[in-house]
Short mmCIF file of C-alpha atoms and ligand atoms in Angstrom, two decimals:
data_model
loop_
_atom_site.label_atom_id
_atom_site.label_comp_id
_atom_site.label_asym_id
_atom_site.label_seq_id
_atom_site.Cartn_x
_atom_site.Cartn_y
_atom_site.Cartn_z
CA MET A 1370 90.52 137.30 136.03
CA THR A 1371 87.12 136.18 137.52
CA ALA A 1372 84.10 135.52 134.89
CA ARG A 1373 80.28 135.54 135.74
CA VAL A 1374 79.43 131.83 134.35
CA GLY A 1375 75.89 130.47 133.82
CA ILE A 1376 75.55 126.56 133.98
CA VAL A 1377 72.32 125.51 132.45
CA GLY A 1378 71.11 122.54 133.73
CA GLY A 1379 71.15 121.11 137.52
CA GLY A 1380 71.99 118.01 137.53
CA ILE A 1381 75.14 116.16 138.55
CA LEU A 1382 77.01 117.46 136.01
CA GLY A 1383 76.10 121.23 136.30
CA MET A 1384 76.40 121.30 140.29
CA THR A 1385 79.76 119.41 139.91
CA LEU A 1386 81.24 121.76 137.77
CA ALA A 1387 79.53 124.46 139.54
CA ARG A 1388 81.50 123.54 142.51
CA ARG A 1389 85.06 123.53 140.53
CA LEU A 1390 84.97 126.73 138.89
CA ARG A 1391 83.43 128.29 142.14
CA ALA A 1392 86.51 127.14 143.88
CA ALA A 1393 88.52 128.68 141.50
CA GLY A 1394 87.33 132.10 141.88
CA HIS A 1395 84.51 132.49 139.36
CA ALA A 1396 80.85 133.59 140.04
CA VAL A 1397 78.69 130.96 139.31
CA THR A 1398 74.82 130.46 138.63
CA VAL A 1399 73.01 127.21 137.65
CA LEU A 1400 69.78 127.80 136.09
CA GLU A 1401 67.64 124.33 136.06
CA ALA A 1402 64.06 124.16 134.68
CA ALA A 1403 62.85 121.50 137.29
CA PRO A 1404 61.44 122.55 140.92
CA SER A 1405 64.43 121.05 142.35
CA ALA A 1406 67.75 120.46 141.27
CA GLY A 1407 69.38 116.41 140.41
CA GLY A 1408 67.98 115.97 137.34
CA LEU A 1409 68.06 112.08 136.66
CA LEU A 1410 69.28 111.70 140.10
CA ALA A 1411 65.49 113.26 141.49
CA SER A 1412 63.86 111.53 143.96
CA HIS A 1413 60.23 111.34 144.27
CA GLU A 1414 58.01 110.03 146.68
CA LEU A 1415 56.35 106.72 146.78
CA GLY A 1416 54.10 105.42 149.81
CA GLY A 1417 55.38 107.76 152.00
CA HIS A 1418 58.86 106.71 151.46
CA ARG A 1419 61.38 108.83 149.44
CA TRP A 1420 63.82 107.61 146.98
CA ASP A 1421 65.38 107.98 143.45
CA LYS A 1422 63.26 108.25 140.74
CA PHE A 1423 65.45 106.11 138.54
CA TYR A 1424 67.41 103.09 139.64
CA HIS A 1425 71.23 103.85 141.22
CA VAL A 1426 74.21 102.09 142.17
CA VAL A 1427 77.59 103.07 143.02
CA LEU A 1428 80.54 100.16 142.16
CA PRO A 1429 83.70 99.87 143.85
CA GLN A 1430 85.53 100.89 140.64
CA ASP A 1431 83.57 104.52 140.95
CA GLU A 1432 86.76 106.14 141.96
CA THR A 1433 85.81 110.08 140.38
CA LEU A 1434 82.35 109.83 141.96
CA LEU A 1435 83.70 108.05 145.29
CA ALA A 1436 85.95 111.27 145.74
CA LEU A 1437 83.64 113.51 145.01
CA LEU A 1438 81.35 112.09 147.98
CA ASP A 1439 84.19 112.11 149.90
CA GLU A 1440 84.70 115.73 149.59
CA LEU A 1441 81.39 115.95 150.83
CA GLY A 1442 81.54 114.24 153.86
CA LEU A 1443 79.28 111.44 152.55
CA THR A 1444 82.29 108.06 152.39
CA SER A 1445 81.01 107.05 156.13
CA GLU A 1446 77.03 107.03 154.41
CA LEU A 1447 78.03 104.47 151.85
CA GLU A 1448 77.03 100.87 152.47
CA TRP A 1449 78.30 97.95 150.30
CA ARG A 1450 76.48 94.65 149.68
CA PRO A 1451 77.15 91.43 147.93
CA THR A 1452 74.30 91.19 145.00
CA ARG A 1453 73.13 88.70 142.56
CA THR A 1454 71.74 88.98 138.66
CA GLY A 1455 69.48 87.13 137.61
CA PHE A 1456 68.25 86.12 133.89
CA PHE A 1457 64.85 85.69 132.58
CA VAL A 1458 65.18 83.42 129.45
CA ASP A 1459 62.23 81.38 128.08
CA GLY A 1460 60.15 81.68 131.06
CA GLN A 1461 62.42 80.27 133.77
CA TRP A 1462 64.65 82.18 136.14
CA HIS A 1463 68.82 81.51 136.33
CA SER A 1464 71.13 83.44 138.86
CA LEU A 1465 74.28 84.13 137.03
CA SER A 1466 75.70 85.82 140.02
CA THR A 1467 78.47 83.22 140.49
CA SER A 1468 81.14 81.64 138.17
CA TRP A 1469 79.54 78.43 139.59
CA ASP A 1470 75.99 79.35 138.38
CA TYR A 1471 77.77 80.58 134.90
CA LEU A 1472 79.08 77.12 134.30
CA ARG A 1473 75.61 75.66 135.11
CA PHE A 1474 73.93 78.25 132.94
CA PRO A 1475 71.09 75.83 131.50
CA PRO A 1476 70.22 77.98 128.00
CA LEU A 1477 73.73 77.62 126.51
CA GLY A 1478 75.27 74.38 126.21
CA LEU A 1479 79.65 73.88 127.34
CA LEU A 1480 81.34 75.26 124.16
CA ASP A 1481 78.88 78.52 123.78
CA LYS A 1482 79.81 79.26 127.51
CA ALA A 1483 83.22 79.09 126.96
CA ARG A 1484 82.81 81.36 123.49
CA LEU A 1485 80.57 83.82 125.64
CA ALA A 1486 83.31 83.55 128.87
CA LEU A 1487 85.89 84.62 125.99
CA THR A 1488 83.67 87.50 125.07
CA ILE A 1489 83.66 88.63 128.19
CA LEU A 1490 87.34 87.84 128.94
CA ARG A 1491 88.28 89.88 125.78
CA ALA A 1492 85.96 93.31 126.29
CA ALA A 1493 87.05 93.20 129.83
CA ALA A 1494 91.04 93.55 129.35
CA GLN A 1495 90.53 95.87 126.39
CA ARG A 1496 91.14 99.22 127.76
CA ASP A 1497 90.17 101.63 125.00
CA GLY A 1498 87.02 101.01 123.26
CA ARG A 1499 87.32 103.33 120.45
CA SER A 1500 88.57 101.16 118.18
CA LEU A 1501 85.36 99.52 118.13
CA GLU A 1502 83.58 102.00 117.29
CA SER A 1503 83.56 101.24 113.30
CA ILE A 1504 82.04 97.69 113.83
CA PRO A 1505 78.02 97.03 114.45
CA VAL A 1506 77.65 95.83 117.73
CA GLY A 1507 75.62 92.77 116.52
CA GLU A 1508 78.52 91.55 113.86
CA TRP A 1509 80.82 91.86 117.25
CA LEU A 1510 79.30 89.90 119.40
CA GLU A 1511 78.17 87.00 116.89
CA ARG A 1512 82.13 86.64 116.29
CA TRP A 1513 83.17 86.36 119.52
CA SER A 1514 80.39 84.75 121.07
CA GLY A 1515 79.02 82.58 117.99
CA THR A 1516 75.59 82.41 116.28
CA ALA A 1517 74.21 80.46 118.70
CA THR A 1518 74.74 82.60 121.80
CA TYR A 1519 73.88 85.63 119.62
CA ARG A 1520 70.59 84.83 118.53
CA ARG A 1521 69.51 82.97 122.05
CA ILE A 1522 71.06 85.97 124.49
CA TRP A 1523 72.63 88.69 122.98
CA LEU A 1524 69.86 89.83 120.47
CA PRO A 1525 67.20 89.34 122.59
CA LEU A 1526 69.28 91.86 124.85
CA LEU A 1527 70.22 94.32 122.28
CA LYS A 1528 66.96 94.42 121.01
CA SER A 1529 64.62 94.84 124.51
CA LYS A 1530 68.02 97.56 125.39
CA LEU A 1531 68.24 99.22 122.06
CA GLY A 1532 65.09 98.65 120.16
CA ASP A 1533 66.09 98.59 116.16
CA ASN A 1534 68.48 101.54 117.08
CA TYR A 1535 70.99 98.28 117.59
CA ARG A 1536 71.41 98.27 114.42
CA GLN A 1537 73.12 101.35 114.08
CA THR A 1538 75.11 100.96 117.38
CA SER A 1539 78.51 99.79 117.58
CA ALA A 1540 80.32 97.29 119.58
CA ALA A 1541 81.65 100.08 121.58
CA PHE A 1542 78.57 100.23 123.79
CA ILE A 1543 78.45 96.53 124.67
CA TRP A 1544 82.34 96.58 124.98
CA SER A 1545 81.76 99.62 127.80
CA TYR A 1546 78.69 97.64 129.58
CA ILE A 1547 80.83 94.14 130.28
CA ARG A 1548 83.85 95.56 131.62
CA ARG A 1549 81.93 98.27 133.77
CA LEU A 1550 79.89 95.12 135.91
CA TYR A 1551 83.60 92.79 134.84
CA ARG A 1552 85.13 95.25 136.90
CA ALA A 1553 82.08 95.53 139.45
CA ARG A 1554 83.16 91.57 140.15
CA ALA A 1555 86.27 92.63 141.47
CA SER A 1556 86.59 90.12 144.45
CA ALA A 1557 88.79 86.87 144.30
CA ASP A 1558 85.30 85.16 144.07
CA LYS A 1559 83.71 87.11 141.31
CA ARG A 1560 80.96 87.98 143.52
CA GLU A 1561 79.29 91.22 142.67
CA ARG A 1562 79.69 94.33 145.44
CA LEU A 1563 77.30 97.19 144.68
CA GLY A 1564 76.99 100.41 146.95
CA TYR A 1565 74.38 102.95 147.64
CA VAL A 1566 74.55 106.10 149.89
CA ARG A 1567 72.24 105.82 153.11
CA GLY A 1568 69.01 107.87 152.27
CA GLY A 1569 69.58 107.27 148.14
CA TYR A 1570 71.01 110.70 145.87
CA ALA A 1571 68.42 112.58 147.46
CA ARG A 1572 71.12 112.76 150.54
CA VAL A 1573 73.76 113.18 147.98
CA LEU A 1574 71.97 116.02 146.23
CA ASP A 1575 70.82 117.95 149.75
CA ARG A 1576 74.58 117.58 150.46
CA LEU A 1577 75.76 119.27 147.49
CA GLU A 1578 72.94 121.92 146.96
CA ALA A 1579 73.84 123.12 150.37
CA ASP A 1580 77.79 123.35 149.93
CA LEU A 1581 77.14 125.06 146.51
CA ARG A 1582 75.39 127.49 148.65
CA GLU A 1583 77.70 127.79 151.28
CA ARG A 1584 80.02 128.55 148.88
CA GLY A 1585 78.50 131.37 147.13
CA VAL A 1586 76.97 129.60 144.27
CA THR A 1587 73.80 130.67 143.17
CA ILE A 1588 71.24 128.22 142.22
CA GLN A 1589 67.73 128.81 140.20
CA VAL A 1590 65.41 126.01 140.03
CA GLY A 1591 62.18 126.76 137.94
CA VAL A 1592 64.14 128.31 135.20
CA ARG A 1593 63.64 126.56 132.06
CA VAL A 1594 66.06 128.41 129.46
CA ALA A 1595 64.16 129.47 125.91
CA GLU A 1596 67.41 131.05 124.33
CA VAL A 1597 71.10 131.67 124.72
CA ARG A 1598 72.26 134.26 122.35
CA ARG A 1599 75.34 136.54 122.00
CA ARG A 1600 75.09 140.34 122.71
CA ASP A 1601 77.52 142.13 124.94
CA ASP A 1602 77.38 139.33 127.24
CA VAL A 1603 76.00 135.97 126.62
CA GLU A 1604 72.27 136.55 127.20
CA VAL A 1605 70.23 133.52 128.66
CA VAL A 1606 66.86 134.31 128.16
CA ALA A 1607 64.36 131.99 130.39
CA GLU A 1608 60.61 131.02 129.07
CA ASP A 1609 59.34 133.76 131.13
CA GLY A 1610 61.60 136.29 129.34
CA THR A 1611 63.67 136.81 132.32
CA ILE A 1612 66.87 137.62 130.97
CA HIS A 1613 70.80 136.27 133.14
CA ARG A 1614 73.74 137.93 131.73
CA PHE A 1615 77.04 136.35 131.91
CA ASP A 1616 80.90 136.27 130.42
CA HIS A 1617 80.56 132.40 129.80
CA VAL A 1618 78.33 130.25 129.48
CA VAL A 1619 78.02 126.07 129.72
CA LEU A 1620 75.42 124.24 128.52
CA THR A 1621 75.28 120.94 130.25
CA VAL A 1622 71.56 119.78 128.74
CA PRO A 1623 71.22 116.81 125.99
CA THR A 1624 72.10 117.70 122.53
CA PRO A 1625 68.71 118.37 120.95
CA VAL A 1626 67.89 120.71 123.95
CA VAL A 1627 71.55 122.32 123.02
CA ALA A 1628 70.10 122.61 118.93
CA ARG A 1629 66.90 123.60 120.05
CA ILE A 1630 68.22 126.87 122.60
CA CYS A 1631 70.88 128.15 120.64
CA PRO A 1632 69.70 129.31 117.46
CA ALA A 1633 73.07 131.42 116.26
CA LEU A 1634 74.54 127.47 116.07
CA ASP A 1635 75.79 127.47 112.21
CA ALA A 1636 74.52 124.46 110.04
CA ALA A 1637 77.40 122.20 110.05
CA GLU A 1638 77.34 122.17 114.17
CA ARG A 1639 73.39 121.41 113.79
CA ALA A 1640 74.01 118.75 111.40
CA ARG A 1641 77.00 117.28 113.88
CA LEU A 1642 74.06 117.92 116.99
CA GLY A 1643 71.84 116.14 114.91
CA GLN A 1644 73.57 112.81 114.66
CA VAL A 1645 73.64 111.85 118.27
CA VAL A 1646 70.92 109.42 118.84
CA TYR A 1647 69.42 108.99 122.21
CA GLN A 1648 67.74 106.66 123.91
CA GLY A 1649 64.85 107.41 126.65
CA VAL A 1650 63.05 105.40 129.64
CA VAL A 1651 60.10 104.67 131.41
CA CYS A 1652 60.33 103.53 134.76
CA LEU A 1653 58.03 102.24 136.93
CA SER A 1654 58.35 102.26 140.71
CA VAL A 1655 56.88 99.37 142.39
CA LEU A 1656 56.56 99.25 146.65
CA THR A 1657 55.48 96.54 147.23
CA ARG A 1658 54.99 94.31 150.68
CA GLU A 1659 56.74 91.06 149.73
CA PRO A 1660 60.26 90.63 148.08
CA LEU A 1661 60.94 89.09 144.86
CA ALA A 1662 63.39 86.97 143.97
CA GLY A 1663 66.68 88.57 145.29
CA TYR A 1664 68.42 89.67 142.52
CA TYR A 1665 69.38 93.36 141.98
CA VAL A 1666 69.34 93.25 138.27
CA THR A 1667 67.33 90.88 135.85
CA ASN A 1668 67.96 90.87 132.30
CA ILE A 1669 65.28 89.28 130.15
CA THR A 1670 65.13 87.56 126.90
CA ASP A 1671 61.61 86.70 126.35
CA ASP A 1672 59.98 89.69 124.16
CA TRP A 1673 56.68 89.29 125.24
CA VAL A 1674 57.84 91.39 128.55
CA PRO A 1675 57.04 94.36 128.33
CA PHE A 1676 59.98 95.79 130.33
CA THR A 1677 63.31 95.53 129.76
CA THR A 1678 64.68 95.27 133.22
CA VAL A 1679 63.42 94.74 136.94
CA VAL A 1680 65.58 96.34 139.46
CA GLU A 1681 64.96 94.75 143.24
CA MET A 1682 66.46 97.95 145.10
CA THR A 1683 65.96 96.33 148.19
CA SER A 1684 67.36 93.46 147.35
CA LEU A 1685 70.84 95.96 148.10
CA VAL A 1686 69.23 98.53 150.04
CA ASP A 1687 67.62 97.89 153.59
CA ARG A 1688 63.83 97.12 153.62
CA ALA A 1689 63.96 98.86 157.15
CA HIS A 1690 64.03 101.97 155.17
CA PHE A 1691 60.81 101.52 153.18
CA GLY A 1692 58.84 100.35 156.26
CA GLY A 1693 60.07 96.76 155.85
CA ASN A 1694 58.37 96.52 152.23
CA SER A 1695 60.10 96.11 148.80
CA LEU A 1696 60.85 98.69 146.23
CA LEU A 1697 61.16 97.43 142.70
CA TYR A 1698 62.00 99.36 139.39
CA LEU A 1699 60.48 98.21 135.86
CA ALA A 1700 62.25 99.61 133.36
CA ARG A 1701 61.35 99.70 129.58
CA TYR A 1702 64.20 102.17 127.50
CA VAL A 1703 62.47 103.53 124.79
CA SER A 1704 63.69 105.44 121.13
CA ARG A 1705 61.38 108.87 120.76
CA THR A 1706 59.38 106.62 118.21
CA ASP A 1707 58.44 103.96 120.57
CA PRO A 1708 54.86 103.70 121.03
CA TRP A 1709 55.62 102.78 124.88
CA ALA A 1710 57.06 106.47 125.20
CA THR A 1711 53.41 108.21 124.48
CA ARG A 1712 51.19 105.54 126.14
CA GLY A 1713 49.68 106.91 129.86
CA ASP A 1714 50.91 105.96 133.00
CA ALA A 1715 47.77 103.86 134.31
CA GLU A 1716 47.88 101.79 131.09
CA ILE A 1717 52.20 100.79 131.30
CA THR A 1718 51.11 100.35 135.03
CA THR A 1719 48.82 97.65 134.25
CA GLU A 1720 50.80 95.79 131.51
CA PHE A 1721 54.14 96.11 133.58
CA LEU A 1722 52.21 94.43 136.70
CA GLY A 1723 50.47 92.35 134.22
CA ALA A 1724 53.76 91.00 133.39
CA LEU A 1725 55.31 90.76 136.85
CA GLU A 1726 52.37 88.40 137.73
CA ARG A 1727 53.52 86.16 134.71
CA MET A 1728 56.97 85.90 135.75
CA TYR A 1729 56.88 85.57 139.11
CA PRO A 1730 54.28 83.13 140.26
CA GLY A 1731 54.95 84.55 144.07
CA PHE A 1732 53.81 88.17 143.10
CA ARG A 1733 50.26 89.21 143.48
CA ARG A 1734 48.88 92.71 142.18
CA ASP A 1735 47.23 93.15 145.66
CA GLN A 1736 50.83 93.17 147.37
CA VAL A 1737 51.48 96.56 145.60
CA LEU A 1738 51.30 99.39 148.17
CA ALA A 1739 51.81 102.26 145.50
CA THR A 1740 53.19 103.00 141.89
CA ARG A 1741 55.03 105.45 140.43
CA MET A 1742 55.82 106.57 137.13
CA ALA A 1743 59.05 108.63 135.82
CA ARG A 1744 60.16 109.11 132.46
CA ALA A 1745 63.22 110.53 130.73
CA THR A 1746 63.50 111.46 127.18
CA ASP A 1747 66.93 112.17 126.22
CA VAL A 1748 68.97 109.86 128.81
CA GLN A 1749 71.54 108.39 126.70
CA ALA A 1750 73.52 108.86 123.93
CA LEU A 1751 74.13 105.83 122.03
CA SER A 1752 77.56 105.05 120.79
CA THR A 1753 76.65 104.83 116.87
CA ILE A 1754 79.14 103.34 114.36
CA ASP A 1755 82.09 106.49 113.92
CA TYR A 1756 80.36 108.26 116.89
CA SER A 1757 83.82 110.03 117.91
CA ALA A 1758 84.31 111.27 114.20
CA THR A 1759 80.92 111.60 113.38
CA ALA A 1760 78.32 112.65 116.38
CA LEU A 1761 80.66 113.51 119.38
CA PRO A 1762 80.11 117.02 120.40
CA PRO A 1763 82.37 119.57 121.12
CA LEU A 1764 82.90 121.43 124.06
CA THR A 1765 83.27 124.68 121.85
CA THR A 1766 80.68 126.62 119.79
CA SER A 1767 81.07 128.97 117.29
CA VAL A 1768 79.13 131.21 119.35
CA PRO A 1769 81.79 133.25 121.32
CA GLY A 1770 81.18 132.40 125.15
CA VAL A 1771 78.94 129.69 125.11
CA LEU A 1772 80.29 125.65 125.81
CA VAL A 1773 78.81 122.30 125.60
CA LEU A 1774 79.68 119.86 127.95
CA ASN A 1775 76.77 117.13 128.39
CA THR A 1776 77.15 113.09 128.49
CA ALA A 1777 76.79 112.59 125.44
CA GLN A 1778 80.41 113.42 125.31
CA ILE A 1779 81.31 110.08 127.52
CA VAL A 1780 83.44 107.96 124.75
CA ASN A 1781 85.09 104.90 126.49
CA GLY A 1782 82.46 104.23 129.15
CA THR A 1783 78.37 104.04 129.95
CA LEU A 1784 76.42 106.52 130.57
CA ASN A 1785 76.32 106.64 134.69
CA VAL A 1786 77.41 109.38 137.71
CA ASN A 1787 81.27 108.48 137.52
CA GLU A 1788 81.26 109.24 133.99
CA THR A 1789 79.59 112.04 134.05
CA VAL A 1790 81.37 113.49 136.67
CA SER A 1791 84.89 112.66 135.33
CA LEU A 1792 84.01 114.52 132.34
CA VAL A 1793 83.63 117.57 134.49
CA GLU A 1794 87.68 116.63 135.57
CA ARG A 1795 88.47 115.86 132.31
CA HIS A 1796 87.76 119.09 130.81
CA LEU A 1797 88.20 121.26 133.71
CA PRO A 1798 91.19 122.68 133.20
CA GLU A 1799 90.24 123.34 129.55
CA ILE A 1800 87.20 125.23 130.59
CA LEU A 1801 89.23 127.05 132.82
CA GLY A 1802 91.08 128.15 129.89
CA ARG A 1803 88.32 129.43 128.14
CA LEU A 1804 86.74 131.04 130.77
CA THR A 1805 89.73 133.50 131.92
CA ALA A 1806 90.38 134.13 127.87
CA SER A 1807 88.27 136.95 126.26
CA PRO A 1808 85.19 134.96 124.39
CA THR A 1809 86.46 136.20 120.71
CA PRO A 1810 84.86 134.65 117.84
CA ALA A 1811 88.56 133.35 116.86
CA LEU A 1812 89.25 131.88 120.23
CA ALA A 1813 85.58 129.95 120.13
CA ALA A 1814 86.03 128.79 116.61
CA VAL A 1815 88.90 126.50 117.86
C1 FAD B 397 66.91 104.51 134.46
C2 FAD B 397 68.23 104.79 134.79
C3 FAD B 397 69.44 104.23 135.90
C4 FAD B 397 70.59 104.71 135.85
N1 FAD B 397 71.17 103.91 136.54
C5 FAD B 397 72.79 104.79 137.16
C6 FAD B 397 73.44 103.56 137.88
O1 FAD B 397 72.65 102.51 138.69
N2 FAD B 397 74.47 103.71 138.30
C7 FAD B 397 74.98 105.35 137.65
O2 FAD B 397 76.19 105.43 138.08
N3 FAD B 397 74.33 106.18 136.75
C8 FAD B 397 73.20 105.51 136.18
N4 FAD B 397 71.78 106.48 135.46
C9 FAD B 397 72.86 107.54 135.13
C10 FAD B 397 73.08 109.09 135.45
O3 FAD B 397 71.47 109.02 136.09
C11 FAD B 397 73.40 109.90 134.87
O4 FAD B 397 74.96 109.76 134.52
C12 FAD B 397 73.53 111.40 135.27
O5 FAD B 397 72.55 111.36 136.25
C13 FAD B 397 73.72 112.74 134.25
O6 FAD B 397 73.29 113.67 134.97
P1 FAD B 397 73.80 114.77 134.27
O7 FAD B 397 73.63 116.04 135.11
O8 FAD B 397 74.62 114.97 132.90
O9 FAD B 397 72.04 114.77 133.47
P2 FAD B 397 70.88 115.38 133.81
O10 FAD B 397 70.44 114.83 135.36
O11 FAD B 397 69.98 114.78 132.63
O12 FAD B 397 70.33 116.69 134.14
C14 FAD B 397 70.32 117.81 132.80
C15 FAD B 397 69.76 118.78 133.52
O13 FAD B 397 69.49 119.56 132.87
C16 FAD B 397 68.00 120.41 133.08
N5 FAD B 397 67.18 121.06 131.86
C17 FAD B 397 66.92 120.69 130.58
N6 FAD B 397 66.87 121.41 130.03
C18 FAD B 397 66.54 122.77 130.38
C19 FAD B 397 66.65 123.82 130.23
N7 FAD B 397 65.86 124.31 128.90
N8 FAD B 397 66.38 124.99 130.83
C20 FAD B 397 67.25 124.88 132.46
N9 FAD B 397 67.36 123.54 132.67
C21 FAD B 397 67.42 122.24 131.80
C22 FAD B 397 67.08 119.03 133.68
O14 FAD B 397 65.78 119.57 134.22
C23 FAD B 397 68.15 118.54 134.08
O15 FAD B 397 68.19 118.89 135.31
C24 FAD B 397 71.05 106.02 135.38
C25 FAD B 397 70.31 106.99 134.89
C26 FAD B 397 68.47 106.41 134.10
C27 FAD B 397 68.08 107.07 133.96
#
């Protein structure tokens, strides 16, 4: 039985789902609000070069993503490089890229380092993090790493990544990060190895979009969905009043958008969706003449620095792609109430570049060729205490024919493209089952 399926949201999740549903014979339409598809993976132009708005890397263990790239014929366009990680603590730079760096890491004494190593090994060895959902992240880290390391390293990192939201975040959050990064260092020398597709995610999105259109998927961009409601069909009403009709609709947008555009959800569903706490991000792309320190990521614990992460993309991507220049990202993770979320681009740019000059004696503002700001509000659903029991949004809704599949349903993992694509693969059998069943209220209530 062929169903007419509407997918709201043309990010990697919506587009991957579209590919799978089309392969199963359904008539699929993707409705995307932005002028082009891609969502968080979209690119922008910076000083005459095009690259991702937000920094992205592929890890060697991203098996589901690598399989998708292979299906799209992009395996030969993957580049892998050893990379380095930096730490900026008390105004000093430290490399934390090899076991030797770790042994030398001056901010911690030998015993503290041993406990930190134990924390990392313990997290890396645990396969399922759900049992950690009931433990506050701070409590767990202090228990395993000790109070000194917690105060000196972990707490500043938690505050910089999560702001005050760290208090309601569970240990499953840090477990999933440690595990992912540890596995990126799978080689015998424990060196980190990261990858990217030549041309960045713009290349992946172009290929995926062309592939979908070739297979007969309709992609409509510039369609901001204002309401999804059940009449004889599922009606999707765009902001301009146009109505699109389907047998089934899958919402891949963030949870607050689901609650807003689906007024028929009942009170219990709304309450649950309201439990999901998101972090957003403000992220400045900087094209500059000179490289910085050569670390892919620098973690920052000093609280006077207004951004929480420096990513030197050209420590991974060939500088030739940027005319011999360097591409940096300066990112600050923000909650909805963080004043930085509403500051203007010019003000943030001035503060960020000023701080960068203080951090890197070799960096000068007059080396900057171009800057560009990117922002996103509902990026990462935090693993709050007892997330699976209290907040995790279900696939089905009480509105017949309306399903939800979004990254707030990632448990046991961090937010990344591999986990996002894996969500599709994991839920596909159930979604296909629902598309071929009639969307009666009884079914939808399951
Ligand atoms: C700063 C940053 C760094 C990251 N680094 C990495 C990394 O190194 N490696 C990695 O693997 N992953 C990384 N990620 C995560 C990765 O970007 C996400 O996992 C992935 O892009 C999520 O895709 P999605 O389709 O679920 O969501 P989105 O890309 O958010 O897609 C949702 C889509 O819905 C659309 N939409 C919203 N409302 C409406 C509406 N009303 N009507 C119609 N459409 C609507 C949006 O425009 C958007 O296109 C990073 C993300 C960020 C922000």
